[in-house]
Short mmCIF file of C-alpha atoms and ligand atoms in Angstrom, two decimals:
data_model
loop_
_atom_site.label_atom_id
_atom_site.label_comp_id
_atom_site.label_asym_id
_atom_site.label_seq_id
_atom_site.Cartn_x
_atom_site.Cartn_y
_atom_site.Cartn_z
CA UNK A 192 10.96 48.47 1.11
CA UNK A 193 8.75 45.44 0.63
CA UNK A 194 6.59 45.60 -2.45
CA UNK A 195 3.31 43.75 -2.94
CA UNK A 196 4.16 42.24 -6.28
CA UNK A 197 7.24 40.40 -5.09
CA UNK A 198 8.71 39.78 -1.67
CA UNK A 199 5.61 40.25 0.49
CA UNK A 200 3.73 37.67 -1.48
CA UNK A 201 6.62 35.29 -1.23
CA UNK A 202 6.97 35.81 2.51
CA UNK A 203 3.23 35.25 2.90
CA UNK A 204 3.43 32.04 0.93
CA UNK A 205 6.40 30.89 2.97
CA UNK A 206 4.58 31.56 6.24
CA UNK A 207 1.56 29.66 4.96
CA UNK A 208 3.73 26.70 3.98
CA UNK A 209 5.50 26.67 7.34
CA UNK A 210 2.16 26.86 9.18
CA UNK A 211 0.61 24.05 7.10
CA UNK A 212 3.76 21.96 7.55
CA UNK A 213 3.76 22.45 11.31
CA UNK A 214 0.06 21.64 11.47
CA UNK A 215 0.43 18.42 9.48
CA UNK A 216 3.52 17.43 11.45
CA UNK A 217 1.62 17.92 14.66
CA UNK A 218 -1.24 15.74 13.43
CA UNK A 219 1.01 13.04 12.09
CA UNK A 220 3.02 13.02 15.30
CA UNK A 221 -0.28 12.53 17.06
CA UNK A 222 -1.24 9.65 14.80
CA UNK A 223 2.20 8.15 15.27
CA UNK A 224 1.39 7.52 18.88
CA UNK A 225 0.24 3.93 18.45
CA UNK A 226 -1.02 3.71 22.03
CA UNK A 227 -3.53 6.48 21.59
CA UNK A 228 -5.45 5.93 18.37
CA UNK A 229 -8.50 7.62 19.85
CA UNK A 230 -6.58 10.92 19.94
CA UNK A 231 -8.24 11.83 16.66
CA UNK A 232 -11.87 12.67 17.21
CA UNK A 233 -14.65 13.30 14.77
CA UNK A 234 -14.34 17.03 15.28
CA UNK A 235 -10.55 17.11 14.82
CA UNK A 236 -10.15 19.59 12.01
CA UNK A 237 -8.18 18.35 9.02
CA UNK A 238 -8.08 20.71 6.06
CA UNK A 239 -9.62 18.70 3.21
CA UNK A 240 -7.85 19.80 0.10
CA UNK A 241 -10.14 19.68 -2.92
CA UNK A 242 -7.24 18.02 -4.66
CA UNK A 243 -7.74 14.94 -2.49
CA UNK A 244 -11.07 13.90 -3.92
CA UNK A 245 -14.39 15.06 -5.29
CA UNK A 246 -17.83 13.42 -5.42
CA UNK A 247 -18.83 11.52 -8.56
CA UNK A 248 -21.10 13.81 -10.59
CA UNK A 249 -24.77 12.84 -10.37
CA UNK A 250 -26.21 14.09 -13.59
CA UNK A 251 -24.00 13.13 -16.50
CA UNK A 252 -26.17 12.67 -19.60
CA UNK A 253 -25.41 9.85 -22.03
CA UNK A 254 -26.84 9.01 -25.42
CA UNK A 255 -29.17 6.26 -24.20
CA UNK A 256 -29.46 4.60 -27.63
CA UNK A 257 -25.68 4.16 -27.69
CA UNK A 258 -25.62 3.00 -24.06
CA UNK A 259 -28.25 0.34 -24.86
CA UNK A 260 -26.34 -0.88 -27.91
CA UNK A 261 -23.11 -0.92 -25.93
CA UNK A 262 -24.71 -2.87 -23.10
CA UNK A 263 -25.93 -5.48 -25.56
CA UNK A 264 -22.50 -5.85 -27.15
CA UNK A 265 -20.80 -5.95 -23.75
CA UNK A 266 -22.97 -8.96 -22.88
CA UNK A 267 -22.69 -10.63 -26.30
CA UNK A 268 -20.64 -13.85 -26.30
CA UNK A 269 -20.22 -13.59 -30.08
CA UNK A 270 -17.39 -11.17 -29.41
CA UNK A 271 -15.32 -14.24 -28.48
CA UNK A 272 -13.95 -16.70 -31.02
CA UNK A 273 -16.10 -19.65 -29.85
CA UNK A 274 -19.19 -17.77 -28.64
CA UNK A 275 -18.53 -18.59 -24.97
CA UNK A 276 -17.20 -15.42 -23.34
CA UNK A 277 -18.50 -11.85 -23.25
CA UNK A 278 -16.96 -8.77 -21.66
CA UNK A 279 -19.49 -9.31 -18.87
CA UNK A 280 -18.05 -12.77 -18.15
CA UNK A 281 -15.08 -11.11 -16.47
CA UNK A 282 -16.67 -7.80 -15.53
CA UNK A 283 -19.81 -8.71 -13.62
CA UNK A 284 -21.75 -5.67 -12.40
CA UNK A 285 -23.13 -7.51 -9.38
CA UNK A 286 -19.56 -8.39 -8.38
CA UNK A 287 -18.48 -4.77 -8.37
CA UNK A 288 -17.52 -4.88 -12.07
CA UNK A 289 -14.94 -7.65 -11.57
CA UNK A 290 -15.19 -11.45 -11.59
CA UNK A 291 -14.12 -12.06 -8.00
CA UNK A 292 -11.29 -14.34 -9.14
CA UNK A 293 -7.54 -14.04 -8.67
CA UNK A 294 -7.10 -14.57 -12.43
CA UNK A 295 -9.90 -14.56 -15.01
CA UNK A 296 -10.75 -17.53 -17.20
CA UNK A 297 -11.20 -16.78 -20.90
CA UNK A 298 -11.85 -18.92 -24.01
CA UNK A 299 -10.79 -22.58 -23.90
CA UNK A 300 -10.31 -22.34 -20.14
CA UNK A 301 -7.31 -20.04 -20.57
CA UNK A 302 -6.16 -18.45 -17.31
CA UNK A 303 -4.89 -14.87 -17.45
CA UNK A 304 -1.86 -13.60 -15.56
CA UNK A 305 -3.30 -10.54 -13.84
CA UNK A 306 -6.35 -9.69 -11.72
CA UNK A 307 -9.36 -8.19 -13.55
CA UNK A 308 -9.95 -4.62 -12.37
CA UNK A 309 -13.45 -3.19 -12.07
CA UNK A 310 -14.99 -1.47 -15.07
CA UNK A 311 -17.09 0.72 -12.75
CA UNK A 312 -15.91 4.33 -12.98
CA UNK A 313 -13.11 3.29 -15.34
CA UNK A 314 -13.90 6.34 -17.46
CA UNK A 315 -12.41 8.49 -14.68
CA UNK A 316 -9.03 6.70 -14.82
CA UNK A 317 -6.38 8.61 -16.75
CA UNK A 318 -5.30 5.51 -18.68
CA UNK A 319 -6.59 1.93 -18.89
CA UNK A 320 -5.05 -1.35 -17.60
CA UNK A 321 -2.83 -1.90 -14.57
CA UNK A 322 0.16 -0.72 -16.57
CA UNK A 323 -1.71 2.05 -18.38
CA UNK A 324 -0.96 0.67 -21.83
CA UNK A 325 -4.24 1.88 -23.35
CA UNK A 326 -4.91 5.59 -23.57
CA UNK A 327 -8.70 5.29 -23.51
CA UNK A 328 -11.63 2.88 -23.38
CA UNK A 329 -11.84 2.56 -27.16
CA UNK A 330 -8.21 1.43 -27.46
CA UNK A 331 -8.52 -0.77 -24.39
CA UNK A 332 -10.96 -3.11 -26.16
CA UNK A 333 -8.37 -4.32 -28.66
CA UNK A 334 -6.75 -6.07 -25.68
CA UNK A 335 -9.46 -8.56 -24.59
CA UNK A 336 -10.83 -9.05 -28.12
CA UNK A 337 -7.50 -10.28 -29.48
CA UNK A 338 -6.03 -11.86 -26.35
CA UNK A 339 -5.76 -15.64 -26.90
CA UNK A 340 -6.69 -16.33 -23.26
CA UNK A 341 -9.55 -13.82 -23.11
CA UNK A 342 -11.75 -13.67 -26.23
CA UNK A 343 -9.31 -15.07 -28.81
CA UNK A 344 -11.00 -13.23 -31.66
CA UNK A 345 -10.40 -10.20 -33.90
CA UNK A 346 -12.48 -7.25 -35.03
CA UNK A 347 -12.78 -8.64 -38.55
CA UNK A 348 -14.12 -11.95 -37.21
CA UNK A 349 -16.58 -10.10 -34.97
CA UNK A 350 -17.72 -7.87 -37.82
CA UNK A 351 -18.25 -10.87 -40.09
CA UNK A 352 -20.21 -12.74 -37.40
CA UNK A 353 -22.44 -9.86 -36.34
CA UNK A 354 -23.08 -8.78 -39.93
CA UNK A 355 -25.60 -11.62 -40.20
CA UNK A 356 -27.57 -10.16 -37.33
CA UNK A 357 -30.30 -7.93 -38.79
CA UNK A 358 -31.03 -6.51 -35.36
CA UNK A 359 -27.56 -4.96 -35.01
CA UNK A 360 -27.54 -3.70 -38.61
CA UNK A 361 -30.84 -1.90 -38.08
CA UNK A 362 -30.01 -0.60 -34.61
CA UNK A 363 -26.62 0.74 -35.74
CA UNK A 364 -28.01 2.45 -38.83
CA UNK A 365 -30.50 4.28 -36.58
CA UNK A 366 -27.84 5.51 -34.16
CA UNK A 367 -24.79 5.98 -36.39
CA UNK A 368 -25.03 7.63 -39.84
CA UNK A 369 -22.18 5.43 -41.14
CA UNK A 370 -23.81 2.28 -39.80
CA UNK A 371 -22.30 -0.96 -38.62
CA UNK A 372 -18.50 -0.76 -38.41
CA UNK A 373 -15.71 -1.40 -35.91
CA UNK A 374 -15.27 2.23 -34.84
CA UNK A 375 -18.98 2.42 -34.02
CA UNK A 376 -19.00 -0.89 -32.15
CA UNK A 377 -16.16 0.49 -30.04
CA UNK A 378 -17.96 3.78 -29.58
CA UNK A 379 -21.13 2.04 -28.38
CA UNK A 380 -19.28 -0.18 -25.88
CA UNK A 381 -17.20 2.76 -24.63
CA UNK A 382 -20.34 4.90 -24.21
CA UNK A 383 -21.89 2.11 -22.16
CA UNK A 384 -18.71 1.86 -20.07
CA UNK A 385 -18.73 5.63 -19.50
CA UNK A 386 -22.25 5.25 -18.14
CA UNK A 387 -21.02 2.69 -15.57
CA UNK A 388 -20.41 5.24 -12.86
CA UNK A 389 -21.46 4.92 -9.24
CA UNK A 390 -22.52 8.21 -7.67
CA UNK A 391 -24.42 8.63 -4.37
CA UNK A 392 -22.03 6.73 -2.11
CA UNK A 393 -22.36 7.70 1.54
CA UNK A 394 -18.90 9.21 1.26
CA UNK A 395 -20.04 11.48 -1.58
CA UNK A 396 -22.98 12.68 0.52
CA UNK A 397 -20.44 13.47 3.24
CA UNK A 398 -18.26 15.36 0.74
CA UNK A 399 -21.34 17.30 -0.33
CA UNK A 400 -21.80 18.44 3.26
CA UNK A 401 -23.95 15.83 5.03
CA UNK A 402 -21.72 15.03 7.99
CA UNK A 403 -24.16 12.42 9.30
CA UNK A 404 -23.90 10.36 6.09
CA UNK A 405 -20.93 8.53 7.57
CA UNK A 406 -20.31 7.35 11.13
CA UNK A 407 -17.75 8.79 13.49
CA UNK A 408 -15.41 5.81 12.95
CA UNK A 409 -15.71 6.14 9.16
CA UNK A 410 -14.97 9.85 9.31
CA UNK A 411 -11.92 9.22 11.49
CA UNK A 412 -10.90 6.59 8.94
CA UNK A 413 -11.04 9.18 6.16
CA UNK A 414 -8.93 11.57 8.22
CA UNK A 415 -6.37 8.85 8.95
CA UNK A 416 -6.37 7.98 5.26
CA UNK A 417 -5.17 11.51 4.61
CA UNK A 418 -2.82 11.84 7.57
CA UNK A 419 -0.99 8.58 6.88
CA UNK A 420 -0.58 9.65 3.27
CA UNK A 421 -2.79 7.10 1.48
CA UNK A 422 -4.29 10.06 -0.35
CA UNK A 423 -0.94 11.12 -1.80
CA UNK A 424 -1.49 8.22 -4.23
CA UNK A 425 -5.23 7.47 -3.96
CA UNK A 426 -6.71 10.81 -4.92
CA UNK A 427 -8.97 12.48 -7.44
CA UNK A 428 -12.60 11.61 -8.08
CA UNK A 429 -11.76 7.86 -8.17
CA UNK A 430 -9.40 7.94 -5.16
CA UNK A 431 -6.87 6.49 -7.56
CA UNK A 432 -6.52 6.16 -11.31
CA UNK A 433 -4.58 9.35 -11.90
CA UNK A 434 -0.90 8.40 -11.49
CA UNK A 435 1.58 5.53 -11.62
CA UNK A 436 3.36 4.44 -8.47
CA UNK A 437 5.78 1.75 -7.53
CA UNK A 438 4.35 -1.28 -5.72
CA UNK A 439 6.77 -1.66 -2.83
CA UNK A 440 7.88 1.95 -2.59
CA UNK A 441 9.19 1.54 0.97
CA UNK A 442 9.80 -2.20 1.23
CA UNK A 443 10.49 -5.16 -1.03
CA UNK A 444 6.96 -6.36 -1.86
CA UNK A 445 8.00 -8.69 -4.66
CA UNK A 446 11.02 -10.10 -2.84
CA UNK A 447 8.84 -10.89 0.18
CA UNK A 448 6.07 -12.41 -1.95
CA UNK A 449 8.33 -14.41 -4.30
CA UNK A 450 7.47 -16.05 -7.66
CA UNK A 451 7.91 -12.89 -9.68
CA UNK A 452 6.12 -13.02 -13.04
CA UNK A 453 6.26 -10.76 -16.08
CA UNK A 454 2.94 -9.18 -15.03
CA UNK A 455 4.68 -7.94 -11.87
CA UNK A 456 6.98 -5.71 -13.92
CA UNK A 457 4.08 -3.31 -14.51
CA UNK A 458 4.94 -0.25 -16.61
CA UNK A 459 8.36 -1.66 -17.38
CA UNK A 460 6.66 -4.02 -19.85
CA UNK A 461 5.52 -0.96 -21.81
CA UNK A 462 8.41 1.51 -21.52
CA UNK A 463 11.33 -0.93 -20.92
CA UNK A 464 12.79 1.67 -18.60
CA UNK A 465 14.37 0.20 -15.48
CA UNK A 466 12.92 3.07 -13.43
CA UNK A 467 9.40 1.88 -14.36
CA UNK A 468 9.81 -1.66 -13.05
CA UNK A 469 7.04 -2.55 -10.55
CA UNK A 470 5.12 0.65 -11.32
CA UNK A 471 1.33 0.34 -11.65
CA UNK A 472 -1.49 2.74 -12.17
CA UNK A 473 -2.76 3.43 -8.67
CA UNK A 474 -6.15 1.66 -8.63
CA UNK A 475 -9.41 3.42 -7.83
CA UNK A 476 -10.80 2.75 -4.36
CA UNK A 477 -14.40 3.44 -5.39
CA UNK A 478 -16.52 0.34 -4.49
CA UNK A 479 -13.35 -1.33 -3.21
CA UNK A 480 -15.29 -3.31 -0.59
CA UNK A 481 -16.99 -5.09 -3.52
CA UNK A 482 -13.96 -5.78 -5.73
CA UNK A 483 -11.92 -8.42 -3.88
CA UNK A 484 -9.46 -10.00 -4.39
CA UNK A 485 -7.01 -7.10 -4.30
CA UNK A 486 -3.89 -5.95 -6.11
CA UNK A 487 -2.73 -6.79 -9.63
CA UNK A 488 -1.80 -10.26 -8.34
CA UNK A 489 -5.09 -10.85 -6.49
CA UNK A 490 -2.94 -11.46 -3.44
CA UNK A 491 -5.63 -11.13 -0.78
CA UNK A 492 -9.41 -11.11 -0.57
CA UNK A 493 -9.45 -9.30 2.77
CA UNK A 494 -9.64 -5.53 2.64
CA UNK A 495 -8.06 -5.38 6.06
CA UNK A 496 -4.98 -7.25 4.76
CA UNK A 497 -4.83 -4.97 1.72
CA UNK A 498 -4.70 -1.90 4.00
CA UNK A 499 -1.93 -3.45 6.10
CA UNK A 500 0.05 -4.42 2.99
CA UNK A 501 -0.24 -0.82 1.79
CA UNK A 502 0.92 0.55 5.14
CA UNK A 503 3.95 -1.74 5.17
CA UNK A 504 5.05 -1.52 1.55
CA UNK A 505 3.86 1.94 0.45
CA UNK A 506 4.28 3.86 3.68
CA UNK A 507 6.98 1.80 5.41
CA UNK A 508 5.16 1.47 8.71
CA UNK A 509 2.77 -0.58 10.74
CA UNK A 510 -0.41 1.16 11.72
CA UNK A 511 -2.30 0.50 14.95
CA UNK A 512 -5.22 -1.90 14.72
CA UNK A 513 -7.82 0.77 15.54
CA UNK A 514 -6.52 2.96 12.71
CA UNK A 515 -6.59 0.12 10.19
CA UNK A 516 -10.16 -0.69 11.32
CA UNK A 517 -11.18 2.94 10.85
CA UNK A 518 -9.64 3.06 7.37
CA UNK A 519 -11.41 -0.17 6.39
CA UNK A 520 -14.68 1.31 7.70
CA UNK A 521 -14.06 4.45 5.62
CA UNK A 522 -13.37 2.35 2.51
CA UNK A 523 -16.83 0.78 2.90
CA UNK A 524 -18.42 4.23 2.54
CA UNK A 525 -17.15 4.32 -1.07
CA UNK A 526 -19.79 1.85 -2.28
CA UNK A 527 -21.88 3.79 -4.79
CA UNK A 528 -25.03 3.25 -6.82
CA UNK A 529 -25.47 2.36 -10.47
CA UNK A 530 -28.73 3.66 -11.90
CA UNK A 531 -30.10 4.28 -8.44
CA UNK A 532 -29.32 1.02 -6.69
CA UNK A 533 -26.50 -1.36 -5.77
CA UNK A 534 -24.85 -2.55 -9.01
C1 HEC B 1330 -11.27 -13.28 -19.77
C2 HEC B 1330 -11.60 -12.15 -18.93
C3 HEC B 1330 -11.84 -10.80 -19.56
C4 HEC B 1330 -12.67 -10.50 -20.62
C5 HEC B 1330 -13.46 -11.44 -21.51
C6 HEC B 1330 -12.64 -9.06 -20.75
N1 HEC B 1330 -11.83 -8.51 -19.78
FE1 HEC B 1330 -11.56 -6.56 -19.43
N2 HEC B 1330 -10.04 -7.02 -18.19
C7 HEC B 1330 -9.66 -8.28 -17.82
C8 HEC B 1330 -8.38 -8.23 -17.15
C9 HEC B 1330 -7.62 -9.41 -16.58
C10 HEC B 1330 -7.97 -6.89 -17.18
C11 HEC B 1330 -6.65 -6.32 -16.66
C12 HEC B 1330 -5.58 -6.57 -17.73
C13 HEC B 1330 -4.34 -5.74 -17.54
O1 HEC B 1330 -4.37 -4.73 -16.85
O2 HEC B 1330 -3.30 -6.10 -18.12
C14 HEC B 1330 -9.06 -6.15 -17.82
C15 HEC B 1330 -9.08 -4.74 -17.96
C16 HEC B 1330 -10.16 -4.06 -18.49
C17 HEC B 1330 -10.33 -2.62 -18.45
C18 HEC B 1330 -9.38 -1.64 -17.79
C19 HEC B 1330 -9.91 -1.20 -16.46
C20 HEC B 1330 -8.88 -0.40 -15.71
O3 HEC B 1330 -9.18 0.06 -14.61
O4 HEC B 1330 -7.76 -0.24 -16.18
C21 HEC B 1330 -11.48 -2.32 -19.11
C22 HEC B 1330 -12.09 -0.95 -19.32
C23 HEC B 1330 -12.02 -3.58 -19.59
N3 HEC B 1330 -11.21 -4.60 -19.17
C24 HEC B 1330 -13.13 -3.69 -20.40
C25 HEC B 1330 -13.42 -4.87 -21.11
C26 HEC B 1330 -14.28 -4.94 -22.28
C27 HEC B 1330 -14.99 -3.77 -22.93
C28 HEC B 1330 -14.31 -6.25 -22.66
C29 HEC B 1330 -15.00 -6.86 -23.84
C30 HEC B 1330 -14.64 -6.34 -25.15
C31 HEC B 1330 -13.48 -6.98 -21.70
N4 HEC B 1330 -12.95 -6.10 -20.80
C32 HEC B 1330 -13.32 -8.35 -21.71
C33 HEC B 1330 -10.40 -9.42 -18.02
C34 HEC B 1330 -11.32 -9.55 -19.06
C1 HEC B 1331 2.95 5.36 -2.89
C2 HEC B 1331 1.60 5.23 -3.41
C3 HEC B 1331 0.55 4.56 -2.56
C4 HEC B 1331 0.23 4.81 -1.24
C5 HEC B 1331 0.88 5.80 -0.30
C6 HEC B 1331 -0.88 3.95 -0.94
N1 HEC B 1331 -1.21 3.20 -2.01
FE1 HEC B 1331 -2.72 1.84 -2.09
N2 HEC B 1331 -2.08 1.29 -3.94
C7 HEC B 1331 -1.03 1.83 -4.65
C8 HEC B 1331 -0.73 1.03 -5.79
C9 HEC B 1331 0.35 1.30 -6.83
C10 HEC B 1331 -1.63 -0.06 -5.76
C11 HEC B 1331 -1.67 -1.23 -6.74
C12 HEC B 1331 -0.57 -2.19 -6.36
C13 HEC B 1331 -0.65 -3.54 -7.01
O1 HEC B 1331 -1.73 -3.95 -7.42
O2 HEC B 1331 0.39 -4.20 -7.10
C14 HEC B 1331 -2.47 0.14 -4.59
C15 HEC B 1331 -3.52 -0.70 -4.22
C16 HEC B 1331 -4.36 -0.49 -3.14
C17 HEC B 1331 -5.50 -1.29 -2.80
C18 HEC B 1331 -6.04 -2.47 -3.62
C19 HEC B 1331 -7.05 -1.98 -4.63
C20 HEC B 1331 -7.48 -3.00 -5.63
O3 HEC B 1331 -8.53 -2.79 -6.24
O4 HEC B 1331 -6.79 -4.00 -5.84
C21 HEC B 1331 -6.04 -0.78 -1.66
C22 HEC B 1331 -7.27 -1.28 -0.92
C23 HEC B 1331 -5.22 0.34 -1.26
N3 HEC B 1331 -4.21 0.50 -2.18
C24 HEC B 1331 -5.43 1.13 -0.13
C25 HEC B 1331 -4.47 1.98 0.37
C26 HEC B 1331 -4.49 2.55 1.71
C27 HEC B 1331 -5.60 2.34 2.72
C28 HEC B 1331 -3.35 3.28 1.86
C29 HEC B 1331 -2.84 4.00 3.09
C30 HEC B 1331 -2.66 3.14 4.27
C31 HEC B 1331 -2.64 3.22 0.58
N4 HEC B 1331 -3.34 2.41 -0.28
C32 HEC B 1331 -1.47 3.88 0.32
C33 HEC B 1331 -0.35 2.99 -4.29
C34 HEC B 1331 -0.36 3.54 -3.03
#
């Protein structure tokens, strides 16, 4: 006899898995047919798992006094040793929260060894930096502040410098009971960073049910993005930022590119485990059309190339031109708004 608590449930689950598997196989087989990219139409039903992605929340409330203080500090060049560089020098809101360069330039013209990621929506990433070496935004700041090629300073130098500024002393004592100190400076900047989120993208309107918010080609692009398996890595509210993956999972990215540097080792630099070599935190794809050049090495400024590189090295395949175009079109729907308009 089959009983509800055990075997029946398991058989049900098995049937469901087999059905889902067959369905996905059928779709992927369809996509595989490079000659017929138009086989997928707008109304082709693809079950959107809520695990794939969610819209950016619209109404997160922040302590505006802290946000204002954080914004001021973020733009204050006195955080650098020679008063030339602020956080905003390398994270420019109007450039999608990046600096648009392959490598950033810090104090004394120092060139960094890795591409600057966007700070937009960074609060949704599960760790900070390409290799995830900082657990949160507060810890992340120790990096640029002390880095000899970024700000070349230290918290004690910053504290000493800003202590002469009556404005900060007064503003901090209003907002923080324990006044002007490093932990509160970090808290203010991190609060500002948490406010740098970009809701209201066309894609989010689509996720919320407005099918007309994106075009037919963009919608097909989103479906292909799932069917090809991009969303196995780029998922969650940021379409990225919630796992580490190997760059060159299916093909030898670094061998083909050449000139391997220490920055290319990724998580290996933190854990020193061979199995972590070339692993990076999967980057967010929110606002990706605005954050060129792409990849930790700033390899290409063309989104189209980035998609093809991903197909080759992460999925081990070439994808037909029409599919790559559709995916690029979909990626453009991820441009969001900061405080109601384009950042
Ligand atoms: C000279 C350029 C430069 C300056 C100045 C700079 N950054 Fe960055 N920022 C970078 C680069 C490059 C990275 C990536 C480094 C890495 O992953 O190893 C980065 C990474 C980050 C990240 C992680 C984002 C993510 O997705 O992982 C945050 C957050 C951030 N910076 C905030 C700040 C703040 C706050 C300041 C000021 C205190 C600052 N940055 C100053 C270049 C800069
Ligand atoms: C196996 C996991 C995985 C899969 C599958 C995957 N990606 Fe990625 N993606 C990554 C990782 C890891 C990076 C960062 C690599 C680096 O910088 O070296 C990345 C980077 C990117 C970037 C550059 C983002 C930036 O800001 O620099 C884009 C664009 C991108 N992926 C799109 C896609 C698309 C489109 C697909 C499907 C065709 C896809 N990815 C499939 C893991 C994956």
